[in-house]
Amino acid sequence: MKKTVQTLIEAMDTLPKKKLMRTLVSAEQVSIPELARNAKMSVPTATKIVNELIEKHFLVELGKHDNGLGRVPMMYGLNPTCGYFLGVDPCHNALNLCLADFAGEIKDVRMGIPFHLDNTPEGFNQLCKLTKSYIHEKGLDDGRLFKACVNISGRVSPHTGSSYSTFAFEDNLADSLTEQLGVSTHIDNDTRAMTYGEYTKGRAAGTKNALFINVSWGIGMGIIVNGNLYTGKSGFSGEIGHMPYFQNEILCHCGKKGCLETEVSGSALLRIVKERLANGELSLLSQKAKESELTLTDILDALDKEDTLCIDSISQMGEKLGKFLSGMINIFNPEKLIIGGELSRDGGYITQTVRTAIKKYALHLVSEDSAIETSQLQEKAGVIGAAMIARSKLFINGYL
């Protein structure tokens, strides 16, 4: 049955209905007595609301569940096909898309759609064209697509919908995307989306406090505090890449010198390996460096082949990163610190050296409860996170 966000908002016309719906979002499946208890309402009130929402096709019966306590209760949950949420993850040389249903299950992940992220009006139009094509292909241009979230690298304010880096020529990027895609669209920082992906569907699931470190071409941090994605006042939290950490003369792309990103990032790794090769050190990449321009992908491929120069370079980088993250652990005392991004797919070298450095530099009483792990979702973290952020905007901190 065709549904729209407005229909759902109209159905949630009282506070008790909103409380009950939020309980269903977190519980996935629950009986009416449990719903009543969790939503702090009477059983008759909960029964009345459940029946109304079933009639409007927002809830479904999931069958009876024997809890071993006597009478077998009927379980209820969100109707998965009622509506959908779209995650859009534009990367440097590809576009990734993800579809989540009303119940929060991932229904489709489309990776590697040919696309080049040009920070131009043409690049923006191409992003919208490919995304609209996917929406049409899935038959969701009929009102059942409730919300979309688009990941943007760099400085992004999810509160205002403005980007100060990619597509900054749009006065309000979220509004422009909404107009072009025909669906209410939220924008968020790509690292924060990766963090939320790991929190909802990956390594950080079930935690209340976690840090996610995105080590890709640049470096950023996502923060989960008390079960919530932390954005900061203006939405710019987690910009660790541009903290002045090193006494060097290396110019960062932000215009400052000595940023963490100048020695701990994919761009830094590429520069370091090139310098070592130019100084005559031997590597599997020595000949390739003479014949063509090296890329970060070349280095990751060499790591897969256990190239000693590349292993040594990324291990030294892991030592520097671990020393820096020791300070973050001392500040946040997280349950988990998860390393993701392109460089996390290096065979474990960077994660291993980060663990060692944290043991060396962090306060033991603080760090002993912090598990250091590699991303479970890997390259899918961002696009899955975007879809789940879109859903959260409706259920958790949006209309409901």
Coordinates of C-alpha atoms in Angstrom, one line a residue:
M1 CA 0.0 0.0 0.0
K2 CA 1.3 3.4 -0.9
K3 CA 2.4 5.4 2.1
T4 CA 3.9 8.9 2.6
V5 CA 5.8 10.6 5.4
Q6 CA 2.8 12.9 5.9
T7 CA 0.5 10.0 6.3
L8 CA 2.7 8.6 9.0
I9 CA 3.0 11.9 10.8
E10 CA -0.8 12.3 10.8
A11 CA -1.1 8.8 12.2
M12 CA 1.3 9.8 15.1
D13 CA -1.0 12.6 16.3
T14 CA -0.7 11.9 20.0
L15 CA 2.3 11.6 22.4
P16 CA 1.3 8.0 23.5
K17 CA 1.4 6.9 19.8
K18 CA 4.9 8.4 19.4
K19 CA 6.1 6.7 22.6
L20 CA 4.8 3.4 21.4
M21 CA 6.3 3.8 18.0
R22 CA 9.7 4.6 19.4
T23 CA 9.5 1.5 21.6
L24 CA 8.8 -0.6 18.5
V25 CA 11.8 0.9 16.7
S26 CA 14.2 -0.1 19.5
A27 CA 12.6 -3.4 20.4
E28 CA 12.0 -4.8 16.8
Q29 CA 9.3 -7.2 18.1
V30 CA 7.4 -6.9 21.3
S31 CA 4.1 -8.0 23.0
I32 CA 1.4 -5.5 24.0
P33 CA 2.1 -5.9 27.7
E34 CA 5.8 -5.1 27.0
L35 CA 4.8 -2.2 24.8
A36 CA 2.6 -0.8 27.5
R37 CA 5.3 -1.2 30.2
N38 CA 8.0 0.4 28.1
A39 CA 5.9 3.2 26.8
K40 CA 4.5 3.8 30.3
M41 CA 0.8 3.4 29.4
S42 CA -2.0 1.0 30.2
V43 CA -2.5 -2.2 28.4
P44 CA -5.9 -1.1 27.0
T45 CA -4.4 2.1 25.7
A46 CA -1.5 0.2 24.1
T47 CA -4.0 -2.3 22.5
K48 CA -6.1 0.5 21.0
I49 CA -3.1 2.2 19.5
V50 CA -1.6 -1.1 18.1
N51 CA -4.9 -1.9 16.4
E52 CA -5.1 1.6 14.9
L53 CA -1.6 1.3 13.5
I54 CA -2.2 -2.2 12.1
E55 CA -5.3 -0.9 10.4
K56 CA -3.1 1.9 8.8
H57 CA -0.5 -0.8 7.8
F58 CA 2.3 0.6 9.9
L59 CA 2.4 -2.4 12.2
V60 CA 2.1 -6.1 11.6
E61 CA 1.5 -9.2 13.7
L62 CA 4.7 -11.3 13.9
G63 CA 3.2 -14.4 15.4
K64 CA 3.0 -15.8 18.9
H65 CA 6.2 -16.2 21.0
D66 CA 6.5 -18.7 23.8
N67 CA 8.3 -17.0 26.6
G68 CA 8.0 -19.9 29.0
L69 CA 5.9 -17.8 31.4
G70 CA 2.4 -19.2 30.7
R71 CA 0.1 -17.6 28.1
V72 CA 1.8 -17.3 24.7
P73 CA 1.6 -13.6 23.7
M74 CA 1.3 -12.2 20.2
M75 CA 4.3 -10.2 19.0
Y76 CA 4.1 -7.0 17.0
G77 CA 6.6 -5.1 14.9
L78 CA 7.0 -2.4 12.2
N79 CA 5.7 -3.3 8.8
P80 CA 8.9 -3.7 6.7
T81 CA 7.3 -2.8 3.4
C82 CA 5.5 0.3 4.7
G83 CA 8.3 2.6 3.6
Y84 CA 12.0 2.8 2.8
F85 CA 15.1 4.9 3.5
L86 CA 18.0 5.6 1.1
G87 CA 21.7 6.0 1.8
V88 CA 23.8 7.8 -0.8
D89 CA 27.6 7.6 -0.6
P90 CA 29.4 9.5 -3.4
C91 CA 33.1 8.5 -3.3
H92 CA 36.0 9.7 -5.4
N93 CA 35.5 7.3 -8.3
A94 CA 32.3 5.5 -7.5
L95 CA 28.8 5.9 -6.1
N96 CA 27.4 3.6 -3.5
L97 CA 23.6 3.3 -2.7
C98 CA 21.8 1.5 0.1
L99 CA 18.1 0.8 0.8
A100 CA 16.8 0.1 4.3
D101 CA 13.1 -0.9 4.9
F102 CA 10.7 0.6 7.5
A103 CA 11.9 -2.0 10.1
G104 CA 15.5 -1.1 9.6
E105 CA 16.7 -4.1 7.6
I106 CA 19.1 -3.6 4.8
K107 CA 17.3 -4.6 1.6
D108 CA 19.8 -3.7 -1.1
V109 CA 23.4 -2.4 -1.3
R110 CA 24.7 -1.2 -4.7
M111 CA 28.4 -0.6 -4.7
G112 CA 30.8 0.8 -7.3
I113 CA 28.4 2.6 -9.6
P114 CA 30.6 4.4 -12.1
F115 CA 30.9 8.0 -11.0
H116 CA 33.6 10.6 -10.6
L117 CA 33.1 13.1 -7.7
D118 CA 33.7 16.4 -9.4
N119 CA 33.1 19.4 -7.1
T120 CA 31.2 21.2 -9.9
P121 CA 27.5 21.8 -10.8
E122 CA 28.0 19.0 -13.5
G123 CA 29.2 16.6 -10.8
F124 CA 26.2 17.5 -8.6
N125 CA 23.8 17.0 -11.5
Q126 CA 25.3 13.6 -12.3
L127 CA 25.0 12.5 -8.6
C128 CA 21.3 13.5 -8.7
K129 CA 20.7 11.7 -12.0
L130 CA 22.2 8.4 -10.9
T131 CA 20.4 8.5 -7.6
K132 CA 17.0 9.3 -9.2
S133 CA 17.6 6.5 -11.7
Y134 CA 18.0 4.1 -8.7
I135 CA 14.9 5.4 -7.0
H136 CA 12.9 4.8 -10.2
E137 CA 14.4 1.4 -10.7
K138 CA 13.2 0.3 -7.3
G139 CA 9.8 1.7 -7.9
L140 CA 10.0 4.1 -4.9
D141 CA 9.0 7.3 -6.7
D142 CA 5.5 6.7 -5.5
G143 CA 5.8 8.1 -1.9
R144 CA 7.1 5.1 -0.1
L145 CA 10.7 6.5 0.0
F146 CA 10.4 8.4 3.3
K147 CA 13.9 10.0 3.5
A148 CA 17.4 10.0 2.0
C149 CA 20.8 10.8 3.5
V150 CA 23.8 11.8 1.4
N151 CA 27.3 11.6 2.7
I152 CA 29.6 14.5 2.1
S153 CA 33.3 14.7 2.9
G154 CA 34.8 17.7 4.8
R155 CA 33.0 20.3 6.8
V156 CA 29.2 19.6 6.8
S157 CA 26.5 21.0 9.1
P158 CA 23.7 18.4 9.3
H159 CA 21.8 20.9 11.4
T160 CA 21.5 23.5 8.7
G161 CA 21.9 21.3 5.6
S162 CA 24.9 23.3 4.4
S163 CA 28.2 22.0 3.1
Y164 CA 31.4 24.1 3.3
S165 CA 33.5 21.8 1.1
T166 CA 31.9 19.5 -1.5
F167 CA 29.1 21.2 -3.5
A168 CA 29.5 24.3 -1.4
F169 CA 28.2 26.4 -4.3
E170 CA 24.7 25.3 -3.4
D171 CA 23.3 27.7 -0.8
N172 CA 21.7 24.9 1.1
L173 CA 22.8 21.5 -0.2
A174 CA 20.1 19.5 1.7
D175 CA 17.3 21.6 0.2
S176 CA 18.8 21.4 -3.3
L177 CA 19.1 17.6 -3.0
T178 CA 15.5 17.4 -1.7
E179 CA 14.3 19.4 -4.7
Q180 CA 16.3 17.4 -7.3
L181 CA 15.6 13.9 -5.8
G182 CA 12.0 14.5 -4.9
V183 CA 12.4 13.1 -1.4
S184 CA 13.3 14.8 1.9
T185 CA 17.1 14.6 2.0
H186 CA 19.5 15.0 4.9
I187 CA 23.3 15.5 4.5
D188 CA 25.9 14.4 6.9
N189 CA 29.7 14.0 7.2
D190 CA 31.0 10.8 5.6
T191 CA 33.0 9.7 8.6
R192 CA 29.9 10.2 10.9
A193 CA 27.9 8.0 8.5
M194 CA 30.5 5.3 8.7
T195 CA 30.4 5.5 12.5
Y196 CA 26.6 5.1 12.5
G197 CA 26.9 2.2 10.1
E198 CA 29.2 0.4 12.5
Y199 CA 27.0 1.4 15.5
T200 CA 23.8 0.1 14.0
K201 CA 24.9 -2.9 11.8
G202 CA 28.6 -3.5 12.6
R203 CA 31.3 -3.8 15.1
A204 CA 30.0 -1.2 17.5
A205 CA 26.4 -2.6 17.7
G206 CA 25.3 -2.9 21.3
T207 CA 27.8 -0.4 22.7
K208 CA 27.0 2.9 24.3
N209 CA 30.3 4.7 23.9
A210 CA 32.5 4.2 20.9
L211 CA 35.0 6.0 18.6
F212 CA 35.4 5.3 14.9
I213 CA 38.5 6.4 13.1
N214 CA 38.3 6.8 9.3
V215 CA 41.8 6.5 7.9
S216 CA 41.3 7.1 4.2
W217 CA 42.8 9.8 1.9
G218 CA 42.4 12.0 5.0
I219 CA 41.5 11.1 8.6
G220 CA 38.4 11.8 10.7
M221 CA 36.7 10.6 13.8
G222 CA 33.1 9.7 14.6
I223 CA 31.9 9.7 18.2
I224 CA 29.1 7.7 19.9
V225 CA 28.3 9.0 23.4
N226 CA 25.6 7.3 25.5
G227 CA 24.2 5.6 22.5
N228 CA 23.9 8.9 20.4
L229 CA 25.9 10.1 17.5
Y230 CA 27.7 13.2 18.7
T231 CA 27.8 16.1 16.2
G232 CA 28.8 19.1 18.2
K233 CA 27.1 22.5 18.3
S234 CA 27.5 23.2 14.6
G235 CA 27.9 19.6 13.3
F236 CA 31.7 19.8 12.8
S237 CA 32.8 17.3 15.5
G238 CA 35.5 14.8 14.9
E239 CA 37.9 16.9 12.7
I240 CA 41.0 15.3 14.2
G241 CA 42.8 15.4 10.8
H242 CA 43.4 19.1 11.2
M243 CA 44.6 19.1 14.8
P244 CA 48.2 20.6 14.9
Y245 CA 50.1 17.6 16.1
F246 CA 53.4 17.5 14.4
Q247 CA 56.3 19.9 14.3
N248 CA 56.9 19.7 10.6
E249 CA 56.8 22.0 7.6
I250 CA 54.4 19.9 5.6
L251 CA 51.5 22.0 4.3
C252 CA 48.1 20.4 4.8
H253 CA 45.3 21.0 2.2
C254 CA 43.5 23.0 4.9
G255 CA 46.3 25.6 4.6
K256 CA 48.0 24.9 7.9
K257 CA 51.2 23.0 8.8
G258 CA 51.7 20.1 11.1
C259 CA 48.2 18.7 11.0
L260 CA 47.7 15.1 12.0
E261 CA 46.7 14.4 8.4
T262 CA 50.1 15.4 7.1
E263 CA 51.7 12.2 8.6
V264 CA 48.7 9.9 9.3
S265 CA 46.5 9.4 6.2
G266 CA 46.4 7.8 2.8
S267 CA 47.8 11.0 1.2
A268 CA 50.6 11.0 3.7
L269 CA 51.3 7.3 3.1
L270 CA 51.5 7.8 -0.6
R271 CA 53.9 10.8 -0.1
I272 CA 56.1 8.8 2.3
V273 CA 56.4 5.8 0.0
K274 CA 57.3 7.9 -3.0
E275 CA 60.0 9.7 -1.0
R276 CA 61.5 6.5 0.2
L277 CA 61.6 5.1 -3.3
A278 CA 63.1 8.3 -4.6
N279 CA 65.8 7.9 -2.0
G280 CA 66.7 4.5 -3.5
E281 CA 65.0 2.1 -1.1
L282 CA 63.9 -1.1 -2.8
S283 CA 60.3 -2.3 -3.1
L284 CA 58.0 -4.3 -5.3
L285 CA 56.9 -0.8 -6.5
S286 CA 60.4 0.4 -7.5
Q287 CA 59.9 -0.4 -11.2
K288 CA 56.3 0.9 -11.3
A289 CA 57.4 4.1 -9.7
K290 CA 59.8 4.7 -12.6
E291 CA 57.3 4.0 -15.3
S292 CA 54.1 5.7 -14.0
E293 CA 52.6 7.7 -11.2
L294 CA 52.0 5.6 -8.0
T295 CA 48.5 5.5 -6.4
L296 CA 47.3 4.6 -3.0
T297 CA 45.7 1.5 -4.5
D298 CA 49.2 0.4 -5.7
I299 CA 50.5 0.6 -2.1
L300 CA 47.5 -1.4 -0.7
D301 CA 48.1 -4.0 -3.4
A302 CA 51.8 -4.1 -2.4
L303 CA 50.8 -4.6 1.2
D304 CA 48.7 -7.6 0.2
K305 CA 52.0 -9.0 -1.3
E306 CA 53.8 -8.3 1.9
D307 CA 56.1 -5.6 0.5
T308 CA 58.5 -4.7 3.3
L309 CA 58.9 -1.0 2.5
C310 CA 55.1 -0.5 2.5
I311 CA 54.7 -2.6 5.6
D312 CA 57.3 -0.5 7.4
S313 CA 55.8 2.7 6.2
I314 CA 52.3 1.9 7.4
S315 CA 53.5 0.4 10.6
Q316 CA 55.3 3.7 11.5
M317 CA 52.1 5.5 10.6
G318 CA 50.2 3.2 13.0
E319 CA 52.6 4.0 15.8
K320 CA 51.9 7.7 15.3
L321 CA 48.2 7.2 15.1
G322 CA 48.2 5.0 18.2
K323 CA 50.0 7.6 20.2
F324 CA 47.5 10.3 19.1
L325 CA 44.5 8.0 19.8
S326 CA 45.9 7.3 23.3
G327 CA 44.9 10.8 24.1
M328 CA 41.4 10.2 22.7
I329 CA 41.0 7.1 24.8
N330 CA 42.1 9.0 27.9
I331 CA 39.4 11.6 27.1
F332 CA 36.5 9.4 26.1
N333 CA 37.2 6.1 27.7
P334 CA 35.2 4.3 25.0
E335 CA 34.0 0.7 25.0
K336 CA 35.4 0.3 21.5
L337 CA 37.7 2.1 19.2
I338 CA 37.1 1.0 15.6
I339 CA 39.5 1.7 12.8
G340 CA 37.9 1.9 9.3
G341 CA 38.4 3.5 6.0
E342 CA 40.6 2.6 3.1
L343 CA 43.8 2.0 5.1
S344 CA 42.0 -0.4 7.5
R345 CA 42.0 -2.8 4.6
D346 CA 45.8 -3.3 4.8
G347 CA 45.9 -6.8 6.2
G348 CA 45.8 -5.6 9.8
Y349 CA 49.2 -3.8 10.0
I350 CA 47.8 -0.5 11.0
T351 CA 45.4 -1.9 13.6
Q352 CA 48.2 -4.0 15.2
T353 CA 50.6 -1.1 15.6
V354 CA 47.8 1.1 16.9
R355 CA 47.0 -1.5 19.6
T356 CA 50.7 -1.7 20.6
A357 CA 51.1 2.1 20.7
I358 CA 47.9 2.5 22.8
K359 CA 49.2 0.0 25.3
K360 CA 52.4 2.0 25.5
Y361 CA 51.0 5.5 25.7
A362 CA 47.4 5.4 27.2
L363 CA 46.6 5.2 30.8
H364 CA 46.2 1.5 31.6
L365 CA 43.2 2.0 33.9
V366 CA 41.4 3.9 31.1
S367 CA 42.5 1.8 28.1
E368 CA 42.1 -1.7 29.5
D369 CA 38.4 -1.7 28.9
S370 CA 38.7 -0.3 25.3
A371 CA 38.7 -2.9 22.6
I372 CA 40.6 -1.9 19.5
E373 CA 39.0 -3.4 16.4
T374 CA 38.9 -3.1 12.6
S375 CA 35.7 -2.1 10.8
Q376 CA 33.3 -5.0 10.2
L377 CA 31.4 -3.3 7.4
Q378 CA 34.5 -2.0 5.6
E379 CA 33.7 -0.1 2.4
K380 CA 30.0 -0.6 3.0
A381 CA 30.1 1.3 6.4
G382 CA 29.4 4.7 4.9
V383 CA 26.4 3.8 2.7
I384 CA 24.8 1.6 5.3
G385 CA 25.3 4.3 7.9
A386 CA 23.7 6.9 5.5
A387 CA 20.5 4.8 5.1
M388 CA 20.3 4.3 8.9
I389 CA 20.8 8.0 9.6
A390 CA 18.0 8.7 7.2
R391 CA 15.8 6.3 9.2
S392 CA 16.9 7.9 12.5
K393 CA 15.9 11.3 11.3
L394 CA 12.3 10.1 11.1
F395 CA 12.1 7.9 14.2
I396 CA 14.7 9.0 16.7
N397 CA 15.3 12.7 16.4
G398 CA 13.0 13.7 13.7
Y399 CA 9.2 13.8 13.3
L400 CA 8.5 10.9 15.7

